[in-house]
Short mmCIF file of C-alpha atoms and ligand atoms in Angstrom, two decimals:
data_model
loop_
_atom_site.label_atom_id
_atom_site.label_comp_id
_atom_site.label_asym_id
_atom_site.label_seq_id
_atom_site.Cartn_x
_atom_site.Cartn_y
_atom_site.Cartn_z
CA UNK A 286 -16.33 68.50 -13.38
CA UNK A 287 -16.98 70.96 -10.30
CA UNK A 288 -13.95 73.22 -10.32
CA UNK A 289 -12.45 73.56 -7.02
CA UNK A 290 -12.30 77.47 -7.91
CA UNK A 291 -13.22 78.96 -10.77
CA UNK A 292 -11.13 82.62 -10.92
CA UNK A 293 -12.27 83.31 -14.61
CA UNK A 294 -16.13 83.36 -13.53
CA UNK A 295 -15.45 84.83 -9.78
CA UNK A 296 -13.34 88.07 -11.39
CA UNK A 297 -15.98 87.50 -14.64
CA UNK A 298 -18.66 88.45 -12.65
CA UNK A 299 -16.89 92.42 -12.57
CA UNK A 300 -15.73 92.61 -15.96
CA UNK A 301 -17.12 96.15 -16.82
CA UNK A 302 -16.01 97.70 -13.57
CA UNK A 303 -12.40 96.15 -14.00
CA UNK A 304 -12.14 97.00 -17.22
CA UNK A 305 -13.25 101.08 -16.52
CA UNK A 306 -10.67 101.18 -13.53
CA UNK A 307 -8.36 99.81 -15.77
CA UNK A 308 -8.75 101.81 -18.70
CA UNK A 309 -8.42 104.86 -16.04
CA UNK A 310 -5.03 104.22 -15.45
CA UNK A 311 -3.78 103.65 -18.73
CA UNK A 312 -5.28 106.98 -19.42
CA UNK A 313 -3.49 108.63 -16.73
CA UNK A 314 -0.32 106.76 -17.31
CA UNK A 315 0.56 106.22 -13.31
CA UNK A 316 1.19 102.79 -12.02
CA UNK A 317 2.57 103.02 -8.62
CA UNK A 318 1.71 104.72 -5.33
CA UNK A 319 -1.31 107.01 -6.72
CA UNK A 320 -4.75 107.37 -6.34
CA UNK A 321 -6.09 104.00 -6.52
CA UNK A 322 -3.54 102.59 -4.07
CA UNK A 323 -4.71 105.80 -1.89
CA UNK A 324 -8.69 105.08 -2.49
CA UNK A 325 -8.11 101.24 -2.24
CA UNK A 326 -5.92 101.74 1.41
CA UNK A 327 -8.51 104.11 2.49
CA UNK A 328 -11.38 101.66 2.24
CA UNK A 329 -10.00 98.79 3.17
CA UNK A 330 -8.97 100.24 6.21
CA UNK A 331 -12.31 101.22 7.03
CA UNK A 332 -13.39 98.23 6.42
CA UNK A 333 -11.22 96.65 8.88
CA UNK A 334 -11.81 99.17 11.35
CA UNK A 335 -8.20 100.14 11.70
CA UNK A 336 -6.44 103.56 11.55
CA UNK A 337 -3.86 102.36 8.81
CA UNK A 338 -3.48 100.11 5.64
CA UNK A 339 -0.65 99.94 3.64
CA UNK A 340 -0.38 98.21 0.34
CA UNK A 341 2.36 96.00 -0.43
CA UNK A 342 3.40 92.79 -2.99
CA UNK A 343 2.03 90.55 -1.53
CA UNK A 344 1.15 88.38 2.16
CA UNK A 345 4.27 87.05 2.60
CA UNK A 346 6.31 90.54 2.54
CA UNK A 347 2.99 92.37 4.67
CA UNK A 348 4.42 89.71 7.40
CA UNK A 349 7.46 89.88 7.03
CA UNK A 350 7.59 93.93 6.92
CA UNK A 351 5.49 94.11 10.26
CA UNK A 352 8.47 91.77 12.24
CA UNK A 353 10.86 94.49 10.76
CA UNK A 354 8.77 97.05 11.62
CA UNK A 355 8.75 96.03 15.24
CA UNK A 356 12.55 95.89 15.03
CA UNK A 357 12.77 91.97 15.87
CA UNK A 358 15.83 90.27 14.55
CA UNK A 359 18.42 87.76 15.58
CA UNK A 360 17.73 85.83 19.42
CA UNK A 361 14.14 87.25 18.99
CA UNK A 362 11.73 83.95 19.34
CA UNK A 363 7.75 84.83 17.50
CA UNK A 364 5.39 82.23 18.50
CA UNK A 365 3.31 80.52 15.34
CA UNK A 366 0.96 77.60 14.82
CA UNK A 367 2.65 74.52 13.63
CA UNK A 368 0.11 73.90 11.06
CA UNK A 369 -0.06 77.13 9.22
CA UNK A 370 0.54 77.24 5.55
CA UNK A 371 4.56 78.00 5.46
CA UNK A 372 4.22 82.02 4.64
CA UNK A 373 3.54 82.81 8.14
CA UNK A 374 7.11 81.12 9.49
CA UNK A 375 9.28 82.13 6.67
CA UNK A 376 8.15 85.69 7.56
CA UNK A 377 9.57 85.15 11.28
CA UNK A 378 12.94 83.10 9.55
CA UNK A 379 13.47 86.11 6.69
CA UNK A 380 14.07 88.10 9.59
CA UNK A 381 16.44 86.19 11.48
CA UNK A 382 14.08 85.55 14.15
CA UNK A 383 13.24 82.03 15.70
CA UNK A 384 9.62 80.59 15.13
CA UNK A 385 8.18 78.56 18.17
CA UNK A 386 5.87 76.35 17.06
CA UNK A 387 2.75 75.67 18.82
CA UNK A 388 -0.01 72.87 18.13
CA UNK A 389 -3.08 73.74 17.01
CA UNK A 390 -7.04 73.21 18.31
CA UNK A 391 -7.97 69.50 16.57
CA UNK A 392 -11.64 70.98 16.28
CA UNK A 393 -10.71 74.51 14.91
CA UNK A 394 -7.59 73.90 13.37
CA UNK A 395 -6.29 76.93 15.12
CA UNK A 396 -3.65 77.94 17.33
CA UNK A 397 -4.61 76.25 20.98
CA UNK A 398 -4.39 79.17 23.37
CA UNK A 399 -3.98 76.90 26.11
CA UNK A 400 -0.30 75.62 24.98
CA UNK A 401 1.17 79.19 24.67
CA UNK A 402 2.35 79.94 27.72
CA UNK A 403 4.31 76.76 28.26
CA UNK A 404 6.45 77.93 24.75
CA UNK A 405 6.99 81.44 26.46
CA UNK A 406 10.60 82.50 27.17
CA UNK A 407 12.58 85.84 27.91
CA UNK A 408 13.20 85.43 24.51
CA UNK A 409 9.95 85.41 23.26
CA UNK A 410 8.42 88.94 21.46
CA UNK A 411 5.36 88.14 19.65
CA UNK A 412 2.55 85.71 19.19
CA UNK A 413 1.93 85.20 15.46
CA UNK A 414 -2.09 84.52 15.01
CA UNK A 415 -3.11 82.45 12.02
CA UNK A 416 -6.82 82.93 11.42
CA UNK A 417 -6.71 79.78 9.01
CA UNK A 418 -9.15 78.30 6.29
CA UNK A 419 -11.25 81.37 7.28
CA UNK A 420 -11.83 81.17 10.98
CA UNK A 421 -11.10 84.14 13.44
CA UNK A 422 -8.76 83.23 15.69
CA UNK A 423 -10.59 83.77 19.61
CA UNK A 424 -8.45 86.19 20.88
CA UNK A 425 -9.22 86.37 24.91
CA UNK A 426 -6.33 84.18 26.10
CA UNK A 427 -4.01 85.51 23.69
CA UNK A 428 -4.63 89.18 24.58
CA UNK A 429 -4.23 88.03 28.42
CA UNK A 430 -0.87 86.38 27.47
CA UNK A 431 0.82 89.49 25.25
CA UNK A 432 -0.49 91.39 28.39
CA UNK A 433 0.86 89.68 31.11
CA UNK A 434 4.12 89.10 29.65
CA UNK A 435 4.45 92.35 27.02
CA UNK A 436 4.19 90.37 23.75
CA UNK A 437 3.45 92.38 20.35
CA UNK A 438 0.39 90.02 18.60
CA UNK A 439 0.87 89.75 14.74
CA UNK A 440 -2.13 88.54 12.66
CA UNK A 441 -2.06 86.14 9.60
CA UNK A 442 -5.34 87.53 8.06
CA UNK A 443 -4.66 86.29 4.85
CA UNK A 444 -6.90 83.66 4.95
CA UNK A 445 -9.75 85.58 6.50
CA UNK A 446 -10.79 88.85 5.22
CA UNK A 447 -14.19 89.73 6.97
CA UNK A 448 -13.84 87.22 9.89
CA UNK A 449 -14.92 88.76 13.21
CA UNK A 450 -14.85 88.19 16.73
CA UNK A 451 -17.45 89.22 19.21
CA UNK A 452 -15.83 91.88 21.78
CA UNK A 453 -18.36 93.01 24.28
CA UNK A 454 -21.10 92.91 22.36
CA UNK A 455 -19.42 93.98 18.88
CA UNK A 456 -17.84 92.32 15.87
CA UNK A 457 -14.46 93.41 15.22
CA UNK A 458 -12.81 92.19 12.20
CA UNK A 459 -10.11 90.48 11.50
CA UNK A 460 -6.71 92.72 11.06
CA UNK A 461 -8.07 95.02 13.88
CA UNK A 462 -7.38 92.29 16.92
CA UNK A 463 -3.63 92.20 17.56
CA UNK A 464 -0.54 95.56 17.12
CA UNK A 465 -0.33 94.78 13.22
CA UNK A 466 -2.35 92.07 10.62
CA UNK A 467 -0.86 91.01 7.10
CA UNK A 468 -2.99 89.94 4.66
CA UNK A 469 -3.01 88.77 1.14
CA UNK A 470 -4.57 89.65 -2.09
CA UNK A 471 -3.38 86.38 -3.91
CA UNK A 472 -6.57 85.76 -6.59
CA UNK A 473 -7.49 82.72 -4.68
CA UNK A 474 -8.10 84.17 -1.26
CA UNK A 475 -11.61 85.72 -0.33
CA UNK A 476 -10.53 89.48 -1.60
CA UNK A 477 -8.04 88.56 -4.40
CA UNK A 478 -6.19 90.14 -7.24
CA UNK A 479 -5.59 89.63 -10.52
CA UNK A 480 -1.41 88.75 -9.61
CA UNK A 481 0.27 89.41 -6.74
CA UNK A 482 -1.38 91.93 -3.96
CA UNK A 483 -1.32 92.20 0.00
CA UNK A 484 -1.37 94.74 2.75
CA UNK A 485 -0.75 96.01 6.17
CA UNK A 486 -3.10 96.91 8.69
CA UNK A 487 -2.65 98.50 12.20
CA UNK A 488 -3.96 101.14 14.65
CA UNK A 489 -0.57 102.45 15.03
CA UNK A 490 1.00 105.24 14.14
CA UNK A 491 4.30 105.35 14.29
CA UNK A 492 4.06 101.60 12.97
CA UNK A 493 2.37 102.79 9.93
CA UNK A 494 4.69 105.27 8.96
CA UNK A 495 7.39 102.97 9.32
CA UNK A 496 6.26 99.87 7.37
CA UNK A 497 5.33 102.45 4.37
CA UNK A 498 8.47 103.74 4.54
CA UNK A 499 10.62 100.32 4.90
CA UNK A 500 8.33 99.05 1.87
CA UNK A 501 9.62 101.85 -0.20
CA UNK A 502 13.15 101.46 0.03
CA UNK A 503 13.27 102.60 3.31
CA UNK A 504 12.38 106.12 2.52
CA UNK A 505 10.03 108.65 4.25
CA UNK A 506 10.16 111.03 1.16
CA UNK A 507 11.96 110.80 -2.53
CA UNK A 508 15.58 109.90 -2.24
CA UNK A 509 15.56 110.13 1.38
CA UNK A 510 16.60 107.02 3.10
CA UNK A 511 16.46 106.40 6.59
CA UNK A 512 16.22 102.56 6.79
CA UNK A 513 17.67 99.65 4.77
CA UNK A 514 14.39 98.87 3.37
CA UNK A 515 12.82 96.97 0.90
CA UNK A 516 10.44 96.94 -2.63
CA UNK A 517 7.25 95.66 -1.63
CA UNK A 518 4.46 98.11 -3.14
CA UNK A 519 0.90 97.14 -4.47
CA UNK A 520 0.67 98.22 -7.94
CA UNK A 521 -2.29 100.67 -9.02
CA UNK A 522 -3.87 97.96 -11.19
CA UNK A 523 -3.94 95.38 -8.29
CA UNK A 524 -5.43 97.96 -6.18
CA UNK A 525 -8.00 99.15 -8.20
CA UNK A 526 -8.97 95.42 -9.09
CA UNK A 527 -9.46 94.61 -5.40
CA UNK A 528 -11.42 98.46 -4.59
CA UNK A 529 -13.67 97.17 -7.09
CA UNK A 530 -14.02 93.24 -5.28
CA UNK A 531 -14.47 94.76 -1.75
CA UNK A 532 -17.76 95.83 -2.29
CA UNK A 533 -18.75 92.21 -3.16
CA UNK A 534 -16.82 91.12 0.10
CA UNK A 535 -19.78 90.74 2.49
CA UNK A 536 -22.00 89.52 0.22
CA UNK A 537 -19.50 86.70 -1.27
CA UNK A 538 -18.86 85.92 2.32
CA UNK A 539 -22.77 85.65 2.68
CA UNK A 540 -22.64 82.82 0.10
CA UNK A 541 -19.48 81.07 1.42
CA UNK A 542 -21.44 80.84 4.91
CA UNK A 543 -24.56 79.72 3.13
CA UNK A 544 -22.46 76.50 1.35
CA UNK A 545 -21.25 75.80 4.52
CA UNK A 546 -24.25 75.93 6.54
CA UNK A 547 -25.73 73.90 3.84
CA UNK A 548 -22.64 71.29 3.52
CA UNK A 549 -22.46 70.87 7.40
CA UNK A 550 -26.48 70.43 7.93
CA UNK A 551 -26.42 67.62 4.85
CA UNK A 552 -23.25 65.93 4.66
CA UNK A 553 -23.90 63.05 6.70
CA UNK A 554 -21.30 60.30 6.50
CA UNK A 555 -19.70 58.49 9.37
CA UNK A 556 -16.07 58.49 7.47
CA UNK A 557 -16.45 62.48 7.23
CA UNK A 558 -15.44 64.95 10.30
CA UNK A 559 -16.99 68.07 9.44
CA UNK A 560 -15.52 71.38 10.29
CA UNK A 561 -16.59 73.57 13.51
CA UNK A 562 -17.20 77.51 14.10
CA UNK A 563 -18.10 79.47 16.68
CA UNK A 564 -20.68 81.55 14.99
CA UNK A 565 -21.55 82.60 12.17
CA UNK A 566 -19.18 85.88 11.83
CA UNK A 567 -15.94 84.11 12.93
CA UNK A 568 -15.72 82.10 9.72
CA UNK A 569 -15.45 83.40 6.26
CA UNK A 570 -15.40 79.51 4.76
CA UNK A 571 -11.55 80.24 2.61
CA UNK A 572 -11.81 76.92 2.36
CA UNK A 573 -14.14 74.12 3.63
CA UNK A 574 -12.34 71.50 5.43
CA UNK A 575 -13.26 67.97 6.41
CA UNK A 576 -11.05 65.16 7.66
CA UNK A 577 -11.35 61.39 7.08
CA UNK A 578 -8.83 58.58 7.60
CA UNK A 579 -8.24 57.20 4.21
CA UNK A 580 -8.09 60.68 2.70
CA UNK A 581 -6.16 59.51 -0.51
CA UNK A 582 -9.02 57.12 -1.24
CA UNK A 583 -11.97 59.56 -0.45
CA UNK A 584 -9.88 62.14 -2.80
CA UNK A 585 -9.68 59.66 -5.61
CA UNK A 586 -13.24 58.77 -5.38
CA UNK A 587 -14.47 62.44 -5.11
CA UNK A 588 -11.98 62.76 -9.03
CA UNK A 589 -13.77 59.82 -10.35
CA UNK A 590 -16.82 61.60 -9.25
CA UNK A 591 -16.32 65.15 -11.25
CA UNK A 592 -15.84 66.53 -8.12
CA UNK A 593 -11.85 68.52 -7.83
CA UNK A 594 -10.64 69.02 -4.08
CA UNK A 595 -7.04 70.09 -2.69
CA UNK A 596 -5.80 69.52 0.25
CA UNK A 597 -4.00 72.35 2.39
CA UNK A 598 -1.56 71.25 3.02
CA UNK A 599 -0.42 67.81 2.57
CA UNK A 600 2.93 68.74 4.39
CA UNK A 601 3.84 70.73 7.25
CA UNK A 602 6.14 73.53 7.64
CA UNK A 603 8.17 71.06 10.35
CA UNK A 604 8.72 68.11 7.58
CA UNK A 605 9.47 70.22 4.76
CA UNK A 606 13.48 70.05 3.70
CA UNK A 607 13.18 73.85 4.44
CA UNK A 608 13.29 73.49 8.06
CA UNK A 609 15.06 70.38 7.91
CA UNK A 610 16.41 70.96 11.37
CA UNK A 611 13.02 70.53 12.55
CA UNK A 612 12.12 67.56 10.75
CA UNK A 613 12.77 65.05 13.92
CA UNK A 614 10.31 67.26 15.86
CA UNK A 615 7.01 65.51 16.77
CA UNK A 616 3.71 67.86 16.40
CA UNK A 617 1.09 64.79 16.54
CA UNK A 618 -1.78 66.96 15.80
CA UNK A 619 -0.59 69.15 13.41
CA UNK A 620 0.55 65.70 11.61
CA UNK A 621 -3.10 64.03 12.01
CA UNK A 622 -4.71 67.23 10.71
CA UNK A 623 -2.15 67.03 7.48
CA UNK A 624 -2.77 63.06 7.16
CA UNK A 625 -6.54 63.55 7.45
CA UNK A 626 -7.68 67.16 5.73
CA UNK A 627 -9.29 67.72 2.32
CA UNK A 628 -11.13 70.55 1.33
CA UNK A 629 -14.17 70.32 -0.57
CA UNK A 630 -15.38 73.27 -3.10
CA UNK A 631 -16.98 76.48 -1.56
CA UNK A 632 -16.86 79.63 -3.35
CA UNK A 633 -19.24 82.46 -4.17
CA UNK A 634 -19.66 81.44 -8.01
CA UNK A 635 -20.48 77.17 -7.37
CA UNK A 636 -24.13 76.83 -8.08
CA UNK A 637 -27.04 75.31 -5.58
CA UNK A 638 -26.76 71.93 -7.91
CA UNK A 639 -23.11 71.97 -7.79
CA UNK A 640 -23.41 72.43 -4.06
CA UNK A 641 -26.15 69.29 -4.20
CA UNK A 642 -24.38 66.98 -6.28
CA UNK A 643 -21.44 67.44 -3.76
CA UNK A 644 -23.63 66.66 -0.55
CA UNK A 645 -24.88 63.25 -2.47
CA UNK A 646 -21.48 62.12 -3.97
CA UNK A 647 -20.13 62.93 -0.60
CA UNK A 648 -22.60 60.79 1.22
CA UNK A 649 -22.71 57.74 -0.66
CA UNK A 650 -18.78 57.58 -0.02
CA UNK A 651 -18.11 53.96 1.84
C1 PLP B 941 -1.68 83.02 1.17
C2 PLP B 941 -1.10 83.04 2.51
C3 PLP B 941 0.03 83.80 2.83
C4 PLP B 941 0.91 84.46 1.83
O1 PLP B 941 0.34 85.28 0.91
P1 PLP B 941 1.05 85.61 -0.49
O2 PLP B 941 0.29 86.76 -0.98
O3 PLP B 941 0.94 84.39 -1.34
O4 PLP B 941 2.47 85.96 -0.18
C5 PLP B 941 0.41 83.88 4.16
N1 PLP B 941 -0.23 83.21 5.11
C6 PLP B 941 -1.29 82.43 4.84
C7 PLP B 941 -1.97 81.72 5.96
C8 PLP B 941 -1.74 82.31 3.53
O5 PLP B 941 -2.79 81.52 3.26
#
């Protein structure tokens, strides 16, 4: 069987680093907010190119801390892709705020720039970017929009650690293109954990400051409370896991681009849509996602095959009995991407013959 992922032989791979880091801190006995989380904040952020990173739980509270941070609430509309994996909405929701779904690109699977503006209201305070299955979102129109009409932009890096955009000549990452990114450290994701792990990003300051201080029960020093915060901290072992995975980031990346580079110049099957990029920086391959009609079928045969796929997601947000006041909403698009996706294995650990055996199974499909 080809494993969709295989965590035990991607986090295998760093075994004697992991276990050094680890033995470190049961040494030193300290297990939250201390060095690691400081050396692991530190380079991530300068990996990102931003100013400030701040470790917390996990993706979902990164998001959800930045709309807080921003002080939107109650009457505040966020606009969000309808086809984004659910995190990214009940972020906007946990803070009272409305999310305005908008329809993504059918050949990028990202937000369509193009259908923003007709969703913009006097209501509206932020676009919510999703840079999904790995793909940087192409930020010109949006940047023009949040201008025009003094939006914040939020990013949902979680999928996309690494992904870049080309600005003038440069590539700026992913988590250093809108006011504030959350991302997520959840072991499947490019840079994961072992458990729960995510973090803030953002060039600024006084943003910074807050969103550490909100994630900390609100306080800016011990016992000192100035806002009803939360607990959403990233422990010292998750940190020092993922200071120890970042310096395999690029290179994993490398291989994720390779598989699809290889997958997209070989799979050739009429019944297959394969997926599109811009370049070769924007995507960092999370996932590798192709669309066919009779998806159920083509899943089943790929099983019978020894070859294990997911699909993400076989629901959107707007059918789920969460948001069952928007289940009488019509997103055609978003609904033929969720009828028609399955994602095929990519990761930095499947071997050239694994990759292979997929292209051939793949193409023999009728
Ligand atoms: C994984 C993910 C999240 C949430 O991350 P958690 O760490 O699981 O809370 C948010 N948005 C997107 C697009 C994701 O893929």
């Amino acid at each position: 069987m080809i494993k969709f992922l295989d965590l035990e032989k991607i986090n295998n791979r760093f075994r004697d680093e992991i276990d050094s880091r680890i033995k470190t801190i049961l040494d030193k006995g300290w297990y939250l907010q201390g060095e690691e989380n400081e050396i692991f904040t530190q380079n991530f952020a300068q990996y990102c190119g931003t100013k400030h990173c701040i470790g917390v739980a996990n993706g979902l509270d990164a998001l959800n801390l930045i709309i807080k941070a921003m002080g939107f609430g109650v009457g505040d509309e966020i606009i969000v892709p309808a086809n984004t994996y659910i995190a990214s909405i009940l972020a906007i929701s946990q803070n009272g705020c409305t999310p305005v779904l908008v329809e993504p690109d059918i050949n990028t699977y990202n937000i369509n720039p193009d259908l923003i503006e007709e969703k913009i209201t006097s209501r509206t305070k932020a676009i919510m970017v999703v840079h999904l299955y790995g793909q940087a979102v192409q930020m010109e129109k949006i940047w023009e929009l949040a201008k025009k009409y003094n939006l914040k932009i939020i990013e949902d890096s979680a999928q996309a650690h690494g992904a870049g955009v080309n600005v003038e000549g440069e590539i700026k990452r992913v988590g250093n293109l809108s006011d504030a990114s959350g991302f997520s450290f959840y072991p499947g994701k490019n840079l994961g954990c072992m458990g729960d792990g995510g973090a803030v990003t953002t060039n600024d300051d006084e943003l910074a400051q807050k969103i550490k201080a909100i994630a900390n029960y609100g306080s800016d020093r011990k016992y000192h409370h100035i806002y009803k915060g939360i607990n959403s901290r990233l422990d010292e072992i998750q940190a020092a896991v993922l200071d120890v995975k970042l310096k395999y980031l690029d290179k994993d990346n490398q291989r994720r681009r390779e598989i699809s580079k290889y997958y997209r110049e070989n799979i050739k099957n009429e019944k297959i849509i394969l997926p599109k990029t811009y370049n070769e920086h924007s995507h960092v391959w999370h996932v590798f996602v192709v669309r066919t009609q009779e998806r159920d079928r083509f899943q089943q045969y790929l099983s019978d095959n020894g070859i294990q796929t997911i699909i993400h997601y076989p629901t959107p947000p707007h059918k789920q009995e969460a948001y069952k006041e928007w289940n009488n909403l019509s997103f055609p698009i978003t609904e033929k991407i969720h009828k028609t996706i399955i994602s095929l294995p990519i990761s930095p650990v499947i071997t050239d013959d694994e990759v292979k055996k997929v292209v051939e199974v793949v193409n023999k499909y009728e």
